[in-house]
GROMACS .gro file of C-alpha atoms in nm:
model
  513
    1MET     CA    1   0.000   0.000   0.000
    2ASN     CA    2   0.130   0.346  -0.088
    3GLY     CA    3   0.230   0.562   0.213
    4GLN     CA    4   0.084   0.871   0.048
    5GLN     CA    5  -0.272   0.749   0.111
    6VAL     CA    6  -0.220   0.740   0.489
    7LEU     CA    7  -0.129   1.105   0.540
    8PRO     CA    8  -0.344   1.402   0.437
    9GLU     CA    9  -0.257   1.602   0.129
   10GLY     CA   10   0.022   1.856   0.164
   11SER     CA   11   0.186   1.683   0.460
   12ASN     CA   12   0.551   1.584   0.446
   13ARG     CA   13   0.728   1.320   0.648
   14VAL     CA   14   1.088   1.339   0.760
   15LEU     CA   15   1.253   1.021   0.883
   16GLY     CA   16   1.549   0.902   1.089
   17ARG     CA   17   1.870   1.100   1.094
   18ASP     CA   18   1.732   1.381   0.878
   19ALA     CA   19   1.454   1.450   1.130
   20GLN     CA   20   1.703   1.440   1.418
   21ARG     CA   21   1.943   1.676   1.244
   22THR     CA   22   1.667   1.926   1.158
   23ASN     CA   23   1.530   1.930   1.513
   24ILE     CA   24   1.876   1.976   1.661
   25ALA     CA   25   1.958   2.252   1.414
   26VAL     CA   26   1.636   2.440   1.499
   27GLY     CA   27   1.690   2.405   1.875
   28TYR     CA   28   2.048   2.527   1.840
   29ALA     CA   29   1.939   2.820   1.618
   30VAL     CA   30   1.688   2.938   1.882
   31ALA     CA   31   1.960   2.926   2.149
   32GLN     CA   32   2.202   3.120   1.923
   33MET     CA   33   1.944   3.396   1.877
   34ILE     CA   34   1.921   3.480   2.246
   35LYS     CA   35   2.275   3.382   2.342
   36THR     CA   36   2.404   3.738   2.297
   37THR     CA   37   2.166   3.870   2.565
   38LEU     CA   38   2.334   3.672   2.846
   39GLY     CA   39   2.486   3.859   3.137
   40PRO     CA   40   2.534   4.226   3.230
   41ARG     CA   41   2.716   4.303   2.904
   42GLY     CA   42   2.457   4.121   2.695
   43MET     CA   43   2.287   4.309   2.412
   44ASP     CA   44   1.921   4.412   2.405
   45LYS     CA   45   1.701   4.292   2.122
   46MET     CA   46   1.439   4.499   1.946
   47MET     CA   47   1.138   4.302   1.826
   48VAL     CA   48   0.875   4.453   1.599
   49SER     CA   49   0.544   4.265   1.579
   50GLU     CA   50   0.323   4.241   1.269
   51LEU     CA   51   0.117   4.527   1.411
   52GLY     CA   52   0.427   4.740   1.450
   53ASP     CA   53   0.446   4.717   1.831
   54ILE     CA   54   0.802   4.748   1.954
   55THR     CA   55   0.950   4.553   2.245
   56ILE     CA   56   1.306   4.627   2.356
   57THR     CA   57   1.444   4.382   2.609
   58ASN     CA   58   1.708   4.125   2.687
   59ASP     CA   59   1.481   3.909   2.900
   60GLY     CA   60   1.510   3.561   2.746
   61ALA     CA   61   1.150   3.456   2.810
   62THR     CA   62   1.007   3.779   2.670
   63ILE     CA   63   1.216   3.754   2.351
   64LEU     CA   64   1.112   3.394   2.288
   65LYS     CA   65   0.744   3.468   2.353
   66GLU     CA   66   0.754   3.758   2.106
   67MET     CA   67   0.946   3.564   1.840
   68ASN     CA   68   0.649   3.363   1.713
   69ILE     CA   69   0.841   3.041   1.637
   70GLU     CA   70   0.669   2.794   1.404
   71HIS     CA   71   0.887   2.482   1.420
   72PRO     CA   72   0.784   2.222   1.684
   73ALA     CA   73   1.141   2.177   1.812
   74GLY     CA   74   1.173   2.554   1.843
   75LYS     CA   75   0.846   2.568   2.037
   76MET     CA   76   0.990   2.319   2.287
   77MET     CA   77   1.279   2.560   2.352
   78VAL     CA   78   1.027   2.838   2.415
   79GLU     CA   79   0.849   2.612   2.665
   80ILE     CA   80   1.159   2.572   2.882
   81ALA     CA   81   1.204   2.947   2.897
   82LYS     CA   82   0.840   2.986   3.004
   83THR     CA   83   0.878   2.717   3.272
   84GLN     CA   84   1.196   2.877   3.403
   85ASP     CA   85   1.021   3.214   3.412
   86SER     CA   86   0.714   3.091   3.600
   87GLU     CA   87   0.901   2.860   3.840
   88VAL     CA   88   1.195   3.077   3.943
   89GLY     CA   89   1.155   3.405   3.753
   90ASP     CA   90   1.520   3.428   3.647
   91GLY     CA   91   1.778   3.234   3.444
   92THR     CA   92   1.565   3.199   3.129
   93THR     CA   93   1.848   3.276   2.887
   94THR     CA   94   2.080   3.041   3.076
   95SER     CA   95   1.846   2.743   3.042
   96VAL     CA   96   1.795   2.793   2.667
   97VAL     CA   97   2.164   2.853   2.594
   98ILE     CA   98   2.265   2.536   2.783
   99ALA     CA   99   1.994   2.337   2.600
  100GLY     CA  100   2.124   2.463   2.264
  101GLU     CA  101   2.478   2.362   2.351
  102LEU     CA  102   2.369   2.017   2.477
  103LEU     CA  103   2.194   1.965   2.142
  104ARG     CA  104   2.504   2.066   1.946
  105ARG     CA  105   2.724   1.826   2.144
  106ALA     CA  106   2.464   1.552   2.098
  107ALA     CA  107   2.477   1.604   1.720
  108ASP     CA  108   2.856   1.549   1.725
  109LEU     CA  109   2.808   1.225   1.921
  110LEU     CA  110   2.538   1.105   1.679
  111ASP     CA  111   2.782   1.168   1.391
  112SER     CA  112   3.036   0.951   1.573
  113ASP     CA  113   2.781   0.663   1.558
  114ILE     CA  114   2.680   0.673   1.921
  115HIS     CA  115   2.317   0.573   1.961
  116ALA     CA  116   2.062   0.833   2.074
  117SER     CA  117   1.952   0.623   2.374
  118THR     CA  118   2.315   0.604   2.495
  119ILE     CA  119   2.341   0.984   2.478
  120ILE     CA  120   2.011   1.025   2.664
  121ASN     CA  121   2.129   0.786   2.940
  122GLY     CA  122   2.456   0.975   2.970
  123TYR     CA  123   2.277   1.310   2.993
  124LYS     CA  124   2.039   1.171   3.257
  125LEU     CA  125   2.330   1.044   3.468
  126ALA     CA  126   2.508   1.378   3.430
  127THR     CA  127   2.199   1.579   3.535
  128ALA     CA  128   2.140   1.359   3.841
  129ARG     CA  129   2.504   1.396   3.943
  130ALA     CA  130   2.498   1.772   3.879
  131MET     CA  131   2.197   1.806   4.116
  132LEU     CA  132   2.390   1.629   4.394
  133GLU     CA  133   2.700   1.838   4.335
  134LEU     CA  134   2.495   2.160   4.333
  135GLN     CA  135   2.361   2.080   4.680
  136ALA     CA  136   2.719   2.022   4.796
  137ILE     CA  137   2.844   2.350   4.644
  138GLY     CA  138   2.548   2.564   4.766
  139GLU     CA  139   2.572   2.772   5.082
  140PRO     CA  140   2.287   2.845   5.324
  141ILE     CA  141   2.084   3.166   5.321
  142LYS     CA  142   1.787   3.276   5.533
  143ILE     CA  143   1.522   3.545   5.502
  144THR     CA  144   1.700   3.742   5.775
  145ASP     CA  145   2.017   3.763   5.565
  146THR     CA  146   1.923   4.097   5.408
  147GLU     CA  147   2.271   4.178   5.277
  148ASN     CA  148   2.305   3.862   5.068
  149LEU     CA  149   1.944   3.879   4.948
  150GLU     CA  150   2.009   4.232   4.820
  151LYS     CA  151   2.317   4.106   4.635
  152ILE     CA  152   2.106   3.830   4.475
  153ALA     CA  153   1.835   4.078   4.370
  154SER     CA  154   2.100   4.311   4.232
  155VAL     CA  155   2.266   4.034   4.025
  156ALA     CA  156   1.926   3.921   3.889
  157MET     CA  157   1.870   4.273   3.754
  158GLY     CA  158   2.227   4.317   3.633
  159SER     CA  159   2.156   4.215   3.275
  160LYS     CA  160   1.867   4.459   3.226
  161THR     CA  161   1.932   4.809   3.095
  162VAL     CA  162   1.780   4.966   3.406
  163GLY     CA  163   2.008   4.755   3.622
  164VAL     CA  164   2.315   4.953   3.521
  165GLY     CA  165   2.471   5.187   3.777
  166THR     CA  166   2.294   5.292   4.096
  167GLY     CA  167   1.949   5.190   3.970
  168LYS     CA  168   1.981   4.825   4.059
  169ASP     CA  169   2.097   4.887   4.417
  170VAL     CA  170   1.796   5.109   4.484
  171LEU     CA  171   1.558   4.856   4.325
  172ALA     CA  172   1.725   4.562   4.502
  173LYS     CA  173   1.661   4.720   4.843
  174LEU     CA  174   1.292   4.778   4.754
  175VAL     CA  175   1.247   4.422   4.629
  176VAL     CA  176   1.404   4.262   4.937
  177SER     CA  177   1.193   4.480   5.171
  178ALA     CA  178   0.880   4.377   4.977
  179VAL     CA  179   0.965   4.006   4.984
  180LYS     CA  180   1.043   4.014   5.357
  181GLN     CA  181   0.716   4.197   5.426
  182VAL     CA  182   0.492   3.938   5.255
  183ALA     CA  183   0.683   3.630   5.375
  184GLU     CA  184   0.500   3.400   5.616
  185GLN     CA  185   0.624   3.119   5.839
  186ARG     CA  186   0.436   2.790   5.809
  187ASP     CA  187   0.550   2.460   5.966
  188GLY     CA  188   0.900   2.598   6.009
  189LYS     CA  189   0.921   2.690   5.640
  190THR     CA  190   0.924   3.034   5.485
  191ILE     CA  191   0.642   3.069   5.232
  192ILE     CA  192   0.635   3.365   4.993
  193ASP     CA  193   0.342   3.425   4.761
  194LYS     CA  194   0.473   3.657   4.489
  195ASP     CA  195   0.116   3.753   4.393
  196TYR     CA  196   0.092   3.962   4.707
  197ILE     CA  197   0.360   4.195   4.576
  198LYS     CA  198   0.159   4.411   4.338
  199LEU     CA  199   0.344   4.581   4.056
  200GLU     CA  200   0.191   4.901   3.925
  201LYS     CA  201   0.377   5.081   3.646
  202LYS     CA  202   0.346   5.443   3.535
  203LYS     CA  203   0.563   5.625   3.287
  204GLY     CA  204   0.707   5.963   3.370
  205GLY     CA  205   0.985   6.037   3.614
  206ASP     CA  206   1.294   5.828   3.660
  207VAL     CA  207   1.357   5.461   3.744
  208LEU     CA  208   1.506   5.586   4.072
  209GLN     CA  209   1.162   5.725   4.167
  210THR     CA  210   1.030   5.369   4.190
  211GLN     CA  211   0.883   5.332   4.539
  212LEU     CA  212   0.766   5.063   4.776
  213ILE     CA  213   0.424   5.130   4.928
  214SER     CA  214   0.356   4.945   5.252
  215GLY     CA  215  -0.002   4.888   5.150
  216VAL     CA  216  -0.191   4.879   4.822
  217LEU     CA  217  -0.207   5.117   4.530
  218VAL     CA  218  -0.554   5.100   4.375
  219ASP     CA  219  -0.581   5.220   4.017
  220LYS     CA  220  -0.916   5.394   4.079
  221GLU     CA  221  -1.019   5.749   4.155
  222VAL     CA  222  -1.248   5.875   4.431
  223VAL     CA  223  -1.605   5.853   4.294
  224HIS     CA  224  -1.747   6.190   4.404
  225LEU     CA  225  -1.601   6.540   4.396
  226GLY     CA  226  -1.738   6.623   4.740
  227MET     CA  227  -1.546   6.342   4.911
  228PRO     CA  228  -1.222   6.404   5.101
  229LYS     CA  229  -0.908   6.339   4.895
  230LYS     CA  230  -0.712   6.224   5.199
  231VAL     CA  231  -0.807   6.039   5.517
  232SER     CA  232  -0.559   5.980   5.799
  233ASN     CA  233  -0.591   5.686   6.041
  234ALA     CA  234  -0.846   5.539   5.803
  235LYS     CA  235  -1.095   5.269   5.897
  236ILE     CA  236  -1.159   5.078   5.579
  237ALA     CA  237  -1.470   4.885   5.478
  238LEU     CA  238  -1.432   4.628   5.198
  239LEU     CA  239  -1.764   4.554   5.030
  240ASP     CA  240  -1.852   4.294   4.772
  241VAL     CA  241  -2.206   4.423   4.731
  242ALA     CA  242  -2.357   4.685   4.500
  243LEU     CA  243  -2.487   5.005   4.661
  244GLU     CA  244  -2.763   5.018   4.402
  245ILE     CA  245  -3.128   4.918   4.384
  246GLU     CA  246  -3.121   4.588   4.198
  247LYS     CA  247  -3.362   4.593   3.908
  248THR     CA  248  -3.525   4.250   3.924
  249GLU     CA  249  -3.493   4.011   3.631
  250VAL     CA  250  -3.866   3.929   3.645
  251ASP     CA  251  -4.091   4.127   3.411
  252ALA     CA  252  -4.263   4.320   3.685
  253ARG     CA  253  -4.481   4.617   3.611
  254ILE     CA  254  -4.536   4.913   3.833
  255ASN     CA  255  -4.854   5.102   3.758
  256ILE     CA  256  -4.825   5.464   3.858
  257SER     CA  257  -5.129   5.676   3.792
  258SER     CA  258  -5.052   6.002   3.972
  259PRO     CA  259  -4.749   6.230   4.033
  260GLU     CA  260  -4.781   6.165   4.408
  261GLN     CA  261  -4.728   5.792   4.356
  262MET     CA  262  -4.424   5.869   4.140
  263THR     CA  263  -4.276   6.087   4.410
  264ALA     CA  264  -4.345   5.822   4.674
  265PHE     CA  265  -4.176   5.561   4.456
  266LEU     CA  266  -3.865   5.773   4.405
  267ASP     CA  267  -3.859   5.868   4.774
  268GLN     CA  268  -3.871   5.501   4.868
  269GLU     CA  269  -3.578   5.427   4.635
  270GLU     CA  270  -3.379   5.711   4.785
  271LYS     CA  271  -3.465   5.595   5.136
  272MET     CA  272  -3.337   5.246   5.062
  273LEU     CA  273  -3.009   5.384   4.928
  274LYS     CA  274  -2.974   5.614   5.231
  275GLY     CA  275  -3.035   5.311   5.453
  276MET     CA  276  -2.748   5.129   5.282
  277VAL     CA  277  -2.512   5.423   5.331
  278ASP     CA  278  -2.621   5.459   5.695
  279LYS     CA  279  -2.513   5.100   5.760
  280VAL     CA  280  -2.166   5.179   5.621
  281VAL     CA  281  -2.137   5.499   5.828
  282LYS     CA  282  -2.267   5.328   6.144
  283SER     CA  283  -1.985   5.073   6.130
  284GLY     CA  284  -1.743   5.363   6.176
  285ALA     CA  285  -1.587   5.332   5.829
  286THR     CA  286  -1.417   5.645   5.692
  287VAL     CA  287  -1.302   5.479   5.367
  288LEU     CA  288  -1.499   5.241   5.145
  289PHE     CA  289  -1.372   5.014   4.866
  290CYS     CA  290  -1.652   4.852   4.673
  291GLN     CA  291  -1.606   4.570   4.422
  292LYS     CA  292  -1.934   4.651   4.246
  293GLY     CA  293  -2.121   4.965   4.140
  294ILE     CA  294  -2.247   5.254   4.354
  295ASP     CA  295  -2.559   5.454   4.262
  296ASP     CA  296  -2.527   5.833   4.218
  297VAL     CA  297  -2.767   5.892   4.511
  298ALA     CA  298  -2.559   5.663   4.734
  299GLN     CA  299  -2.247   5.852   4.625
  300HIS     CA  300  -2.412   6.177   4.734
  301TYR     CA  301  -2.492   6.042   5.082
  302LEU     CA  302  -2.144   5.893   5.118
  303SER     CA  303  -1.985   6.226   5.029
  304LYS     CA  304  -2.210   6.405   5.283
  305ALA     CA  305  -2.090   6.157   5.547
  306GLY     CA  306  -1.729   6.230   5.443
  307VAL     CA  307  -1.649   5.872   5.343
  308LEU     CA  308  -1.373   5.844   5.079
  309THR     CA  309  -1.506   5.587   4.830
  310CYS     CA  310  -1.376   5.390   4.529
  311ARG     CA  311  -1.601   5.163   4.325
  312ARG     CA  312  -1.552   4.871   4.082
  313VAL     CA  313  -1.222   4.775   4.245
  314LYS     CA  314  -1.070   4.457   4.096
  315LYS     CA  315  -1.115   4.134   4.294
  316SER     CA  316  -0.738   4.080   4.312
  317ASP     CA  317  -0.697   4.430   4.458
  318MET     CA  318  -0.971   4.361   4.715
  319GLU     CA  319  -0.781   4.051   4.831
  320LYS     CA  320  -0.461   4.251   4.862
  321LEU     CA  321  -0.643   4.528   5.052
  322SER     CA  322  -0.777   4.268   5.292
  323ARG     CA  323  -0.426   4.128   5.356
  324ALA     CA  324  -0.267   4.471   5.383
  325THR     CA  325  -0.520   4.643   5.611
  326GLY     CA  326  -0.646   4.342   5.805
  327GLY     CA  327  -1.004   4.415   5.697
  328ARG     CA  328  -1.257   4.147   5.602
  329MET     CA  329  -1.452   4.131   5.276
  330VAL     CA  330  -1.825   4.168   5.351
  331THR     CA  331  -2.091   4.042   5.110
  332THR     CA  332  -2.405   4.174   5.284
  333LEU     CA  333  -2.443   4.517   5.442
  334ASP     CA  334  -2.628   4.379   5.744
  335ASP     CA  335  -2.311   4.195   5.845
  336LEU     CA  336  -2.087   4.502   5.834
  337ASP     CA  337  -1.943   4.553   6.177
  338ALA     CA  338  -1.664   4.761   6.332
  339LYS     CA  339  -1.448   4.447   6.367
  340ASP     CA  340  -1.462   4.387   5.988
  341LEU     CA  341  -1.286   4.716   5.917
  342GLY     CA  342  -0.923   4.736   5.810
  343HIS     CA  343  -0.678   5.005   5.918
  344ALA     CA  344  -0.428   5.221   5.732
  345GLY     CA  345  -0.226   5.524   5.839
  346SER     CA  346  -0.326   5.715   5.529
  347VAL     CA  347  -0.557   5.679   5.229
  348GLU     CA  348  -0.504   5.946   4.965
  349GLU     CA  349  -0.591   6.013   4.601
  350ARG     CA  350  -0.291   6.138   4.405
  351LYS     CA  351  -0.233   6.224   4.042
  352ILE     CA  352   0.043   6.023   3.877
  353SER     CA  353   0.138   6.106   3.516
  354GLY     CA  354  -0.210   6.239   3.447
  355GLU     CA  355  -0.408   5.963   3.615
  356GLN     CA  356  -0.578   5.966   3.954
  357MET     CA  357  -0.485   5.672   4.180
  358THR     CA  358  -0.568   5.592   4.540
  359PHE     CA  359  -0.280   5.511   4.776
  360VAL     CA  360  -0.352   5.302   5.084
  361GLU     CA  361  -0.035   5.347   5.287
  362GLN     CA  362   0.129   5.311   5.628
  363CYS     CA  363  -0.043   4.985   5.713
  364LYS     CA  364   0.076   4.827   6.039
  365ASP     CA  365   0.206   4.488   5.925
  366PRO     CA  366   0.082   4.454   5.569
  367LYS     CA  367   0.092   4.106   5.418
  368ALA     CA  368   0.048   4.264   5.073
  369VAL     CA  369   0.259   4.549   4.938
  370THR     CA  370   0.288   4.745   4.613
  371ILE     CA  371   0.590   4.847   4.409
  372LEU     CA  372   0.518   5.150   4.190
  373VAL     CA  373   0.760   5.123   3.898
  374ARG     CA  374   0.855   5.447   3.720
  375GLY     CA  375   1.053   5.522   3.407
  376SER     CA  376   1.076   5.794   3.143
  377THR     CA  377   0.916   5.604   2.853
  378ASP     CA  378   0.689   5.302   2.808
  379HIS     CA  379   0.981   5.084   2.699
  380ILE     CA  380   1.189   5.175   3.001
  381VAL     CA  381   0.899   5.120   3.243
  382ASP     CA  382   0.831   4.777   3.088
  383GLU     CA  383   1.197   4.678   3.112
  384ALA     CA  384   1.215   4.809   3.471
  385GLU     CA  385   0.910   4.597   3.553
  386ARG     CA  386   1.077   4.288   3.400
  387ALA     CA  387   1.389   4.360   3.607
  388VAL     CA  388   1.183   4.385   3.927
  389VAL     CA  389   0.996   4.061   3.842
  390ASP     CA  390   1.330   3.881   3.792
  391ALA     CA  391   1.463   4.018   4.120
  392ILE     CA  392   1.149   3.914   4.311
  393GLY     CA  393   1.173   3.566   4.155
  394ALA     CA  394   1.540   3.529   4.242
  395THR     CA  395   1.501   3.653   4.601
  396THR     CA  396   1.198   3.429   4.660
  397SER     CA  397   1.377   3.127   4.513
  398ALA     CA  398   1.681   3.187   4.731
  399VAL     CA  399   1.472   3.200   5.048
  400GLU     CA  400   1.253   2.900   4.962
  401GLU     CA  401   1.542   2.675   4.860
  402GLY     CA  402   1.757   2.818   5.141
  403LYS     CA  403   2.082   2.802   4.943
  404PHE     CA  404   2.283   3.020   4.707
  405VAL     CA  405   2.576   2.967   4.470
  406THR     CA  406   2.826   3.203   4.308
  407GLY     CA  407   2.754   3.346   3.963
  408GLY     CA  408   2.968   3.462   3.672
  409GLY     CA  409   2.982   3.110   3.528
  410SER     CA  410   3.175   2.986   3.834
  411VAL     CA  411   2.922   2.725   3.946
  412VAL     CA  412   2.880   2.567   3.600
  413MET     CA  413   3.259   2.562   3.560
  414GLU     CA  414   3.289   2.378   3.892
  415LEU     CA  415   3.015   2.133   3.785
  416ALA     CA  416   3.194   2.072   3.454
  417THR     CA  417   3.518   1.991   3.638
  418ARG     CA  418   3.343   1.749   3.875
  419LEU     CA  419   3.142   1.584   3.594
  420ARG     CA  420   3.457   1.508   3.394
  421LYS     CA  421   3.593   1.313   3.692
  422TYR     CA  422   3.258   1.139   3.728
  423ALA     CA  423   3.256   1.041   3.357
  424VAL     CA  424   3.574   0.838   3.406
  425GLU     CA  425   3.411   0.652   3.698
  426VAL     CA  426   3.106   0.564   3.487
  427GLY     CA  427   3.306   0.430   3.192
  428GLY     CA  428   3.148   0.276   2.882
  429ARG     CA  429   3.000   0.479   2.599
  430GLU     CA  430   2.791   0.686   2.845
  431GLN     CA  431   3.107   0.857   2.962
  432LEU     CA  432   3.135   1.030   2.623
  433ALA     CA  433   2.787   1.179   2.674
  434ILE     CA  434   2.873   1.288   3.030
  435GLN     CA  435   3.191   1.455   2.902
  436ALA     CA  436   2.987   1.626   2.630
  437TYR     CA  437   2.746   1.750   2.901
  438ALA     CA  438   3.040   1.891   3.100
  439ASP     CA  439   3.177   2.064   2.789
  440ALA     CA  440   2.833   2.206   2.710
  441LEU     CA  441   2.812   2.372   3.054
  442GLU     CA  442   3.119   2.579   2.967
  443VAL     CA  443   2.910   2.769   2.712
  444ILE     CA  444   2.796   3.002   2.995
  445PRO     CA  445   3.140   3.142   3.095
  446LYS     CA  446   3.237   3.135   2.724
  447THR     CA  447   2.936   3.351   2.627
  448LEU     CA  448   2.992   3.590   2.919
  449THR     CA  449   3.353   3.629   2.805
  450GLU     CA  450   3.257   3.691   2.443
  451SER     CA  451   3.014   3.967   2.539
  452THR     CA  452   3.290   4.152   2.727
  453GLY     CA  453   3.540   4.131   2.441
  454LEU     CA  454   3.792   3.909   2.619
  455ASP     CA  455   3.951   3.608   2.450
  456ALA     CA  456   3.719   3.312   2.517
  457ILE     CA  457   3.982   3.037   2.478
  458ASP     CA  458   4.234   3.199   2.712
  459THR     CA  459   3.962   3.260   2.971
  460LEU     CA  460   3.831   2.902   2.957
  461VAL     CA  461   4.181   2.754   2.989
  462ASP     CA  462   4.249   2.983   3.284
  463LEU     CA  463   3.915   2.893   3.450
  464ARG     CA  464   3.970   2.519   3.403
  465HIS     CA  465   4.311   2.553   3.565
  466LYS     CA  466   4.167   2.752   3.859
  467HIS     CA  467   3.886   2.498   3.916
  468GLU     CA  468   4.135   2.211   3.927
  469GLN     CA  469   4.294   2.379   4.232
  470LYS     CA  470   4.164   2.306   4.579
  471ASP     CA  471   4.019   2.651   4.656
  472GLY     CA  472   3.919   2.753   4.302
  473LYS     CA  473   3.547   2.677   4.304
  474TYR     CA  474   3.445   3.044   4.325
  475TYR     CA  475   3.635   3.153   4.013
  476GLY     CA  476   3.430   3.289   3.725
  477VAL     CA  477   3.426   3.573   3.471
  478ASP     CA  478   3.454   3.915   3.636
  479ILE     CA  479   3.265   4.113   3.370
  480TYR     CA  480   3.327   4.456   3.518
  481GLY     CA  481   3.693   4.389   3.601
  482LEU     CA  482   3.748   4.219   3.260
  483LYS     CA  483   3.935   3.925   3.411
  484VAL     CA  484   3.895   3.587   3.578
  485GLY     CA  485   3.810   3.657   3.941
  486ASP     CA  486   3.675   3.522   4.269
  487MET     CA  487   3.297   3.568   4.243
  488LYS     CA  488   3.236   3.542   4.616
  489ALA     CA  489   3.477   3.826   4.683
  490ILE     CA  490   3.297   4.059   4.441
  491ASN     CA  491   2.949   3.957   4.565
  492ILE     CA  492   2.818   3.790   4.249
  493ILE     CA  493   2.577   3.535   4.397
  494GLU     CA  494   2.263   3.364   4.265
  495PRO     CA  495   1.993   3.134   4.408
  496LEU     CA  496   2.072   2.765   4.378
  497LYS     CA  497   1.716   2.700   4.257
  498VAL     CA  498   1.773   2.907   3.941
  499LYS     CA  499   2.068   2.691   3.835
  500LYS     CA  500   1.893   2.370   3.937
  501GLN     CA  501   1.583   2.447   3.733
  502ALA     CA  502   1.790   2.566   3.434
  503LEU     CA  503   1.990   2.242   3.419
  504GLN     CA  504   1.685   2.020   3.464
  505SER     CA  505   1.481   2.199   3.196
  506ALA     CA  506   1.773   2.211   2.951
  507SER     CA  507   1.857   1.843   2.980
  508GLU     CA  508   1.492   1.732   2.964
  509VAL     CA  509   1.420   1.926   2.646
  510THR     CA  510   1.741   1.797   2.489
  511GLU     CA  511   1.648   1.438   2.568
  512MET     CA  512   1.302   1.491   2.415
  513ILE     CA  513   1.438   1.644   2.094
   0.00000   0.00000   0.00000
């Protein structure tokens, strides 16, 4: 039977070595595209979409998402960047670059007639060993270790444009304060929910004007002109109920035959709305955040009572307000009580780059905070936001895993050295794959060196020599000093989890391809 009849028209089938070679070539090409963005001296990329939207960034995950890759093997590379981004928030470029290099080394082994399953076994052994060695190399870190956490946040932002100069130190301090504020202790573990750090971005001003608000910034204005624009020592009611007369769904008719009846009807409606507002005022609330709508009449009564009010607040913001102020969400007005109210030192409406926003600040011990990111243009604000997201991810990962390693390519260089020794112990054909894995890891220091303009071969030889010594495990590429240096001495440290996830993702995608 002819094979053509099995597949639909227009489909093509690639078999055996050709398919393998194509997939490897595509995976490697994707890695080559974002390789130049690695590290503090990495280049930014400008992507223009079909609609003409411009994105300027060197965030690996963002570039890959915007690139619109068609080939299935290429899509798998994009997946690992997305996983890395959602799991740890940093190290996206690293994972893709290592995967690309593992694929290239695998292609050489395939050309030397080593079977694919042998290579996969070797890579699996190497990854398992690398995980063990990472744990041995890593050093402990706790949430109280502010100094080291700030260094980690600073390094995570180092590769972004906004992370150059003093900017990253200012942002690193904000990020670490935010992470420490929302952290909670459960069963002896530190749990950090990154969702409780709200990022609000507004263009205008300078990146250095980015601020941490110990409370929540709500992107809504005060509903009525007559209401106060600022309330100190605020008592805050959080309502998930509309201050409106619900029009019933049933087709009900109201027959009104005289003006008096009309007036009575309207009076009754007004009375009901006033009753609703009275319940809010009686609870002692001076500020009201409502998730649903508020009738104009109700707004009038609220403004007469001097209650600062925002309506149609997003559900996610209501949750954050509840965690920040200690208030409880109330779904029926009859239940509203003084003990349901939250507290904040100040609630104020301010104008930021032409838009009114409400700041809920000076909360006692807020378990939700806001970082207001500023920058002179949209592109800079977006990139600053990406930098902050990376820093939050890195800081959180460091605390949750409880260990850090040195950066600058030092940790992968140390792993490569240890894996080469391990390869000899394993023996057989697998050892060739383990050696290839070790060689592939060296792509990180090699790429960092290339982006600084140093000679890659000299640097790698020097690094290998240093890592063979007893006390050389901290040596990596000192990008600012343009030399091989001790990374621990110059404070280049990263969370262990970032490296762990990058290696796991990279080897898994390589094995699949």
